[in-house]
Tab-separated table of C-alpha atoms in Angstrom:
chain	number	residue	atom	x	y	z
A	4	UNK	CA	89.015	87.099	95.326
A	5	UNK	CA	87.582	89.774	93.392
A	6	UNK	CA	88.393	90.593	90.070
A	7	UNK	CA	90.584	94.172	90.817
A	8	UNK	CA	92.767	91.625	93.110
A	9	UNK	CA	92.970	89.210	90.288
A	10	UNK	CA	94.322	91.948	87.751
A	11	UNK	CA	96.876	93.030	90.245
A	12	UNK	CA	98.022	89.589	91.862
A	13	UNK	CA	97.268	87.286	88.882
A	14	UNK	CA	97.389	88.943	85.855
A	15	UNK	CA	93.738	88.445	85.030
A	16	UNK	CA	92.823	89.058	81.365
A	17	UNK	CA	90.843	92.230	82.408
A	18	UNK	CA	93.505	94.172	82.989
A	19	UNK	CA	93.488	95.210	79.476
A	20	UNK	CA	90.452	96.972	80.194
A	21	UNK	CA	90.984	97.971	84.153
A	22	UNK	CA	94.923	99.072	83.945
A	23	UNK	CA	94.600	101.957	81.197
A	24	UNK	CA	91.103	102.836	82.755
A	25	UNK	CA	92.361	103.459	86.020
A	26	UNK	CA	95.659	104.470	85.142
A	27	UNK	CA	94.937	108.845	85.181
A	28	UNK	CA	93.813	107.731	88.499
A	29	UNK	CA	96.837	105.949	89.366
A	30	UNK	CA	99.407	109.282	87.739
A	31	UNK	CA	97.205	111.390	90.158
A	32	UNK	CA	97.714	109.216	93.232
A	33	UNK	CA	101.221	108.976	92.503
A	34	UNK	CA	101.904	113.014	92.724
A	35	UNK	CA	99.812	113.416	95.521
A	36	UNK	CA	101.509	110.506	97.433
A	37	UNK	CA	105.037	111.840	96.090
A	38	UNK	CA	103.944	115.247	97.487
A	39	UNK	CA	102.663	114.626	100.387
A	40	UNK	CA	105.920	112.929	101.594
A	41	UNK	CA	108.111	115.198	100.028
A	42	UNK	CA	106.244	117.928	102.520
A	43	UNK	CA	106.937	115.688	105.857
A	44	UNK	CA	110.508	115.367	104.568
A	45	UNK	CA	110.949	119.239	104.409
A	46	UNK	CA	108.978	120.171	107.018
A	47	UNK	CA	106.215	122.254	104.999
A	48	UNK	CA	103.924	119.376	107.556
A	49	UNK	CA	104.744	118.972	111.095
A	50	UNK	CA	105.679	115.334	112.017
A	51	UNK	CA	104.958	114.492	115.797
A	52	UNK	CA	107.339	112.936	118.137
A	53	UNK	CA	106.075	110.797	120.889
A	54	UNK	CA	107.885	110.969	124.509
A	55	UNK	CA	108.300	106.891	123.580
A	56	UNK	CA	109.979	105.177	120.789
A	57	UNK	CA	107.963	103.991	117.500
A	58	UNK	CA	108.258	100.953	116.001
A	59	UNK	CA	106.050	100.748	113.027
A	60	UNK	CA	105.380	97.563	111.473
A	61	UNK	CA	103.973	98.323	107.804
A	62	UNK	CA	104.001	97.744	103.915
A	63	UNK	CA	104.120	99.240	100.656
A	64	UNK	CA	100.891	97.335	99.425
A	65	UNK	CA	97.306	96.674	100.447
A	66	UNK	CA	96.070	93.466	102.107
A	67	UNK	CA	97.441	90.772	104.237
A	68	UNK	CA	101.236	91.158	104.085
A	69	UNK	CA	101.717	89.325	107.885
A	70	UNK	CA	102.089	91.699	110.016
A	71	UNK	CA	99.702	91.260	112.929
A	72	UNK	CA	102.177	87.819	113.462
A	73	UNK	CA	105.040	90.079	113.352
A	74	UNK	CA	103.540	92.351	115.579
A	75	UNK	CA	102.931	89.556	117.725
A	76	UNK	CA	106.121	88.423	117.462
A	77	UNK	CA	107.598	92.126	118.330
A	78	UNK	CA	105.383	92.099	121.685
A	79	UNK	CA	106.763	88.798	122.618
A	80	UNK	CA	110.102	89.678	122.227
A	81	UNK	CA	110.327	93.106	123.697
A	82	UNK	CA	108.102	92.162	126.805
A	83	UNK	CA	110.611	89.190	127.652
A	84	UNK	CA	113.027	92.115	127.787
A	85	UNK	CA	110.831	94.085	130.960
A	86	UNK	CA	109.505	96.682	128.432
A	87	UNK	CA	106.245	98.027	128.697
A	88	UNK	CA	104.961	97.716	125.388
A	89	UNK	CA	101.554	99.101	123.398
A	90	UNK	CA	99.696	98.904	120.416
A	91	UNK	CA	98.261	101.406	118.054
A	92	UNK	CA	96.197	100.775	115.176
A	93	UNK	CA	93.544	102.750	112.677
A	94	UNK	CA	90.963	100.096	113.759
A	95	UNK	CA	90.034	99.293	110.258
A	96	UNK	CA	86.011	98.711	109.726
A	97	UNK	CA	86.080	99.635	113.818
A	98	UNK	CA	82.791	101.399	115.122
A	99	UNK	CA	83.992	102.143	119.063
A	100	UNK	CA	81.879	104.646	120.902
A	101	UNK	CA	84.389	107.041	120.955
A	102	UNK	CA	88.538	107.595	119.830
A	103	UNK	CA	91.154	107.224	120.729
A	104	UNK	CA	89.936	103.879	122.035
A	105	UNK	CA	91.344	101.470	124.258
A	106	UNK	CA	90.681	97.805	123.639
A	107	UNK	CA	89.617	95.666	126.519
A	108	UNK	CA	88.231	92.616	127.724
A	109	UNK	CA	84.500	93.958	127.107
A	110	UNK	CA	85.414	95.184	123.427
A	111	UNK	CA	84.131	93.175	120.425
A	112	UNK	CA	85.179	92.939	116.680
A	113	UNK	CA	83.020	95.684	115.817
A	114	UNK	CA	83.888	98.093	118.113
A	115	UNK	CA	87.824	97.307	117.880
A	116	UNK	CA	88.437	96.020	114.632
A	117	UNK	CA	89.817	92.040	114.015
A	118	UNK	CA	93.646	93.165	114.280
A	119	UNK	CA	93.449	94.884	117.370
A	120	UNK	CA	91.368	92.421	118.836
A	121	UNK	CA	93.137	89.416	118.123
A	122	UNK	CA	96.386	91.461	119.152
A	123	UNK	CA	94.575	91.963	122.765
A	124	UNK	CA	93.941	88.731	123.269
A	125	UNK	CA	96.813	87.082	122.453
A	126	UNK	CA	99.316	89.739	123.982
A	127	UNK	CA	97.301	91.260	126.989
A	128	UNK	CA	99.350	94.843	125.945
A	129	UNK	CA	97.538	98.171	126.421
A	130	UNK	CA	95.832	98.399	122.688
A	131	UNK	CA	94.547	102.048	121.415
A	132	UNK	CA	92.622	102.313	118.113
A	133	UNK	CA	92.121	105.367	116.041
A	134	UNK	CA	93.016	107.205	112.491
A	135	UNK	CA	94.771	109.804	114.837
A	136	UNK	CA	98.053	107.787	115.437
A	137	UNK	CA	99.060	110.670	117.273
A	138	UNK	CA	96.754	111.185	119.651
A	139	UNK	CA	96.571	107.187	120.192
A	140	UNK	CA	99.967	106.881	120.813
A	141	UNK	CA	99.776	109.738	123.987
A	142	UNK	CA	97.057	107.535	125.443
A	143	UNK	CA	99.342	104.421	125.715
A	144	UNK	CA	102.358	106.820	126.767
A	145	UNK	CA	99.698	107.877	129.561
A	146	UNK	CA	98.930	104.553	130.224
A	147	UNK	CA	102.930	103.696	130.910
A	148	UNK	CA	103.895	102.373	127.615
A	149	UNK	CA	108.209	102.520	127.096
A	150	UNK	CA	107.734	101.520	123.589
A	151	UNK	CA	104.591	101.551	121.413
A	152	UNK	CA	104.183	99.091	117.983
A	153	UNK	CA	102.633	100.721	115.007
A	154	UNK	CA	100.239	98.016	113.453
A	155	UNK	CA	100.223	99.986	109.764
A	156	UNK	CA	100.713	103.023	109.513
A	157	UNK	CA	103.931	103.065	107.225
A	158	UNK	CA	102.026	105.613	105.092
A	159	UNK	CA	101.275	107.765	108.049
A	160	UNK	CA	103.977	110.332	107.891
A	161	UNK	CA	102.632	113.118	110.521
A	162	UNK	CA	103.661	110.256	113.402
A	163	UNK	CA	107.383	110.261	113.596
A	164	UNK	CA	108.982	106.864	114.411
A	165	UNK	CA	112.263	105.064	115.556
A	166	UNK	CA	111.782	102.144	113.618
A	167	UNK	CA	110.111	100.850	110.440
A	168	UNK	CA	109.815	97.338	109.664
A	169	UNK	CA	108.184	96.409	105.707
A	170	UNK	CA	106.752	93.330	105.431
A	171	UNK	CA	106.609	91.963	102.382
A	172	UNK	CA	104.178	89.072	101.075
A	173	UNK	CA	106.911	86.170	99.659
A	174	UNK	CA	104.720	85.071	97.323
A	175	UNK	CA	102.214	87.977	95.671
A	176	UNK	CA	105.679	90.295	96.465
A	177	UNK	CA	103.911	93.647	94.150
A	178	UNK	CA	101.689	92.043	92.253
A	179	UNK	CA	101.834	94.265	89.025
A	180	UNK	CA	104.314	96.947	90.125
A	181	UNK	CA	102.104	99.482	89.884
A	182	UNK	CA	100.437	101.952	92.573
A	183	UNK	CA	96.677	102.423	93.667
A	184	UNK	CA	94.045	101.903	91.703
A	185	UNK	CA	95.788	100.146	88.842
A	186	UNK	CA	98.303	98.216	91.000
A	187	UNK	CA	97.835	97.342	94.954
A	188	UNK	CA	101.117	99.284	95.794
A	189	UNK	CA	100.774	102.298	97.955
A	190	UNK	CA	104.065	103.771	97.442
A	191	UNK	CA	106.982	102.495	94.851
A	192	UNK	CA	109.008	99.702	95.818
A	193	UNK	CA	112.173	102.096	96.670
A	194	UNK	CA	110.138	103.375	99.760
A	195	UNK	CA	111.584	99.997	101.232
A	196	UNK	CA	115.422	101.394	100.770
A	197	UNK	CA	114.244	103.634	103.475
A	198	UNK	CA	113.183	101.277	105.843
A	199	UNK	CA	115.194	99.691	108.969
A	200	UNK	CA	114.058	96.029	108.231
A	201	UNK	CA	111.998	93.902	105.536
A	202	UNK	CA	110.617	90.964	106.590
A	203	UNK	CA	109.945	87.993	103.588
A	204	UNK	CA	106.915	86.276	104.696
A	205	UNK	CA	107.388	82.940	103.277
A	206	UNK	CA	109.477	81.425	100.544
A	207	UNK	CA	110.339	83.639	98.078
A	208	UNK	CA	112.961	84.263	95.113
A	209	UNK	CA	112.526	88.430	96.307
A	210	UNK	CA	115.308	90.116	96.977
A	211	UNK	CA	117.374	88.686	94.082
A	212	UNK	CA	120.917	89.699	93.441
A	213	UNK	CA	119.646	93.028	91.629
A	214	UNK	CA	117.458	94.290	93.886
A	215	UNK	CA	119.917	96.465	95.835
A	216	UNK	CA	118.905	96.459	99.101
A	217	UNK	CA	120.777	98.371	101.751
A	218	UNK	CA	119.074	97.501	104.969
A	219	UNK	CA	118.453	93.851	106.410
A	220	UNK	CA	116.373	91.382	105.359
A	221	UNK	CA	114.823	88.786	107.371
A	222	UNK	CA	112.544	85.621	106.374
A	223	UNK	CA	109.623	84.908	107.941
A	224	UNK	CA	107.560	81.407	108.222
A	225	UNK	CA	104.044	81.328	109.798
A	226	UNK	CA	103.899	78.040	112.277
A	227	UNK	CA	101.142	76.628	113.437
A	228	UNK	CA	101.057	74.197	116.759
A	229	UNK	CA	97.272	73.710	117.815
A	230	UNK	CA	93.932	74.619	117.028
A	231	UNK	CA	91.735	76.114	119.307
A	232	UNK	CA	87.705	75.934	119.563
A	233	UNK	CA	86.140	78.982	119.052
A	234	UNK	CA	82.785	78.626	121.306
A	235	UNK	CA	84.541	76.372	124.496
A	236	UNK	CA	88.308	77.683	123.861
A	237	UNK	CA	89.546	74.343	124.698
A	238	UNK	CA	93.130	73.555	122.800
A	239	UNK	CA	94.351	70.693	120.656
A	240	UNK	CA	97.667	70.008	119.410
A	241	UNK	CA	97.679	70.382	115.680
A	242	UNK	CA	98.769	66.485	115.435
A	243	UNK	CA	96.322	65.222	117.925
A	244	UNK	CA	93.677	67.647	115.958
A	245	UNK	CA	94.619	65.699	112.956
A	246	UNK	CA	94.810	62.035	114.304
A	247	UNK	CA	91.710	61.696	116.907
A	248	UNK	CA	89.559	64.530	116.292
A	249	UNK	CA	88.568	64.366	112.860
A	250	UNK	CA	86.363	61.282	111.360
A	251	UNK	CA	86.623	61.254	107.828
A	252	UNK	CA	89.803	61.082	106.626
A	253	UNK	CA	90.619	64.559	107.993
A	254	UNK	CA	88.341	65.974	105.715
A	255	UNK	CA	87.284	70.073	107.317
A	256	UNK	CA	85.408	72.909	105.709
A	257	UNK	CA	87.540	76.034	105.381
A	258	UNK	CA	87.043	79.870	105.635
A	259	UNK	CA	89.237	82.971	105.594
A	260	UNK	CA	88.812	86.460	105.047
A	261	UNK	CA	91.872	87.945	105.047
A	262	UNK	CA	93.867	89.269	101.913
A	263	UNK	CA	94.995	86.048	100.469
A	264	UNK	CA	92.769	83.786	101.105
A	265	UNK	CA	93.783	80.819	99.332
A	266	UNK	CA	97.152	81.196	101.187
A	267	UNK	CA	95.305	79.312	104.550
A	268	UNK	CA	93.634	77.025	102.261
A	269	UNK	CA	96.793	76.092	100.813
A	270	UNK	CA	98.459	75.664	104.308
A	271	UNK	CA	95.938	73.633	105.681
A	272	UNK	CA	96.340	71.050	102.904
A	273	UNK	CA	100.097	70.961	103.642
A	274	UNK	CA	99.389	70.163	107.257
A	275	UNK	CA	97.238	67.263	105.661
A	276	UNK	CA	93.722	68.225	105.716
A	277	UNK	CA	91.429	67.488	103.134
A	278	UNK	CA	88.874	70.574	102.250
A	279	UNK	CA	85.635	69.632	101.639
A	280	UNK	CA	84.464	72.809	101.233
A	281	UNK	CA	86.676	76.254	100.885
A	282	UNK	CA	85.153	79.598	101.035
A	283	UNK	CA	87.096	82.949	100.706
A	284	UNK	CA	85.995	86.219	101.880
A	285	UNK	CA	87.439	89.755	101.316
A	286	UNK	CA	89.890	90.748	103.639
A	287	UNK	CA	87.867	92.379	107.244
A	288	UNK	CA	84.907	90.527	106.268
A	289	UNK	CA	82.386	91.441	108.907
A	290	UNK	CA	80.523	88.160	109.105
A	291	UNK	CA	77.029	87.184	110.417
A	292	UNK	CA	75.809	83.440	111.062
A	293	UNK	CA	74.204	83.707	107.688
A	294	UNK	CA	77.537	83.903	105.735
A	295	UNK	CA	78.383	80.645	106.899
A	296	UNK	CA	74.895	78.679	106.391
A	297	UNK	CA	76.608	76.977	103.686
A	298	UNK	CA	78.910	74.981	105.746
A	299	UNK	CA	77.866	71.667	107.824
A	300	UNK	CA	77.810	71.201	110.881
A	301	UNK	CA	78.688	67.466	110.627
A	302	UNK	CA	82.526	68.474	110.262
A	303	UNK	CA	84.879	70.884	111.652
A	304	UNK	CA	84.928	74.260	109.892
A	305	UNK	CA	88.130	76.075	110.389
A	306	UNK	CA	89.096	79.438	110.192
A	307	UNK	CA	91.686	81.817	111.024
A	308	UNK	CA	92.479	83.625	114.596
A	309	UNK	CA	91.631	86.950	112.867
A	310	UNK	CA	88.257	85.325	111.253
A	311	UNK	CA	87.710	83.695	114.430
A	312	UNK	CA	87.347	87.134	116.627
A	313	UNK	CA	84.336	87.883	114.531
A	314	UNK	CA	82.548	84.345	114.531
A	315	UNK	CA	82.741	84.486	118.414
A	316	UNK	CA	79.100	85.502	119.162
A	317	UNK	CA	77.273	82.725	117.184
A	318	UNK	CA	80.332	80.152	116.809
A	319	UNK	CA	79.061	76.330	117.013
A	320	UNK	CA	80.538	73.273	118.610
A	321	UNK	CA	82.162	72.782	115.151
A	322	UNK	CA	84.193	76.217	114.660
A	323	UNK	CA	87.944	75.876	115.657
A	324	UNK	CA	90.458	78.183	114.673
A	325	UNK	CA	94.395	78.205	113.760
A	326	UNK	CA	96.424	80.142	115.356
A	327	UNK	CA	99.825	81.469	113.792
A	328	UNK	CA	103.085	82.420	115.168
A	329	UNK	CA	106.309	84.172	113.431
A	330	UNK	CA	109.227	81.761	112.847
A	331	UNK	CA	112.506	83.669	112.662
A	332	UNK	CA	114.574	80.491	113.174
A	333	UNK	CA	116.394	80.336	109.599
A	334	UNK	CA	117.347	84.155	110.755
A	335	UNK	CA	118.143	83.891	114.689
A	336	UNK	CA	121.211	86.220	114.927
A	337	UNK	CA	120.187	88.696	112.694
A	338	UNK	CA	116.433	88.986	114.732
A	339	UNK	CA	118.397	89.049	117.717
A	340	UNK	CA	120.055	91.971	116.577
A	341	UNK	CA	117.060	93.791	115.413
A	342	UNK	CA	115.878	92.924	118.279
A	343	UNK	CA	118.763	94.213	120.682
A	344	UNK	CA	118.796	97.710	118.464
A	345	UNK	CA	114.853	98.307	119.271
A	346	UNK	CA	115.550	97.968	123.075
A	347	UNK	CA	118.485	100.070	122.975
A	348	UNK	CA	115.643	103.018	121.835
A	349	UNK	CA	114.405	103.074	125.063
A	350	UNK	CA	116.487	105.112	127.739
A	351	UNK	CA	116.440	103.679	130.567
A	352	UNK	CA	117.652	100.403	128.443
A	353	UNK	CA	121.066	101.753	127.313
């Protein structure tokens, strides 16, 4: 983790020096952010409407909040439903030939990003990267799309949308409360007031009795069933993984580089392995073979489905990765709901 991250998530002792540094910064991002929205709001700039409903699925903070699984979990849900769904997304660290641009069976990490990717693969939905929401979205509604999912994108006001969803990270919630560069917040926590939905991923004592919410709240758990090699593609069960597969006392090697790192680490000791070796990355890490020289061969190395896009084209017989899916179960009726009030966006679904 680096040390900015460990000011704003864990109070790090440097903050004495980093918060009052970067706070002018922080008062100036703050206006411009306030601004900026205040000018959608009133019209002074021109929000676009889409021919199709927007969901967007979003938060209020940087880093990994769990929202590709909740994207995933939207595209599930909707398709059982005979919608047509796609997927935008800014392609973060993306370097396609050309945008808007549609993700395919040819694309790699580099060219699509690690989200979008992994969202193609697992879903088989049209996918369109680009920082022009706008004009990404009119590709999917020319591809047939009824209903397109905003990975991110909360922040980007000039698309209009039918929907927002905040996800919120149970445990690191706001870290220190405060906004860009001397907090990881991108806008205040009453942005989420405005919101249709906030999602809790994992245990969390957020939303107390005084936080005044006014729209529903929904808690998330990430479940994991199997693991899946990364070279061959072959799938274990997760207890089969555990039992037969592994030789010395389920002892692995573990990466991640996603925005919490230690969060995989610390669910792959509560499934019961033991980590010989643990390595975190920052979040989109664009690895190369020689970032992971330091792990053996002689055990399994595991990773994450996002990580595991971007290992592809040098993994190793030993590289398996761990797939995730949203668990609404503690929250059925009140998904179901959500759920119901998304399709009802679409005409010919009323």
């Amino acid at each position: 983790m680096r040390l900015i991250e460990k000011v704003w998530f864990q109070g790090h002792v440097a903050k004495w020096l980093y918060v009052p540094l970067l706070f002018p910064l922080t008062v100036m991002f703050a206006i411009i952010s306030f601004l900026r929205r205040i000018a959608y709001q009133v019209g002074l700039l021109k929000r676009i409407k889409i021919s199709v409903p927007i969901v967007v699925v979003g938060n209020i903070g940087i880093g990994g909040n769990g929202k590709t699984p909740t994207t995933l979990y939207l595209v599930e849900k909707l398709t059982e439903q005979g919608l047509k769904v796609g997927v935008v997304s800014r392609g973060y660290g993306s370097k396609a030939p050309h945008y808007p641009y549609q993700v395919s069976h040819e694309s790699n990490a580099e060219q699509a990003g690690d989200e979008p990717l992994l969202i193609f693969k697992r879903t088989g939905v049209p996918v369109v990267i680009g920082a022009d929401r706008v004009q990404a979205c009119q590709r999917l509604v020319d591809l047939g799309c009824e209903l397109i999912i905003a990975d991110d994108g909360l922040q980007h006001y000039r698309l209009a949308r039918d929907f927002e969803f905040v996800v919120v990270d149970g445990k690191r919630l706001f870290g220190n409360g405060l906004l860009l560069p001397s907090g990881p917040l991108r806008e205040t926590t009453s942005r989420i007031n405005s919101a249709n939905c906030v999602i809790v991923n994992g245990e969390s004592s957020w939303p107390c009795n005084g936080s005044k919410l006014s729209i529903p709240v929904l808690t998330m758990q990430l479940k994991a069933k199997q693991v899946i090699n990364v070279k061959s593609g072959v799938v274990i069960a997760l207890e089969t993984f555990l039992t037969t597969q592994l030789t010395r006392d389920k002892t692995i090697n573990a990466l991640a580089g996603i925005g919490d790192p230690q969060r995989f680490f610390n669910t792959l000791e509560h499934l019961g392995f033991n980590l010989a070796l643990a390595k975190g990355f920052i979040d989109h890490q664009a690895f190369t073979a020689d970032d992971l020289q330091a792990f053996s061969q002689d055990i399994p190395l595991l990773m994450t489905e996002k990580d595991a896009v971007k290992c592809a084209g040098f993994a190793q017989d030993n590289f398996w990765y761990l797939p995730v899916d949203a668990d609404f179960s503690t929250n059925n009726e009140l998904i179901s709901n959500v759920i119901n009030n998304i399709v009802r966006l679409v005409p010919k679904s009323i």
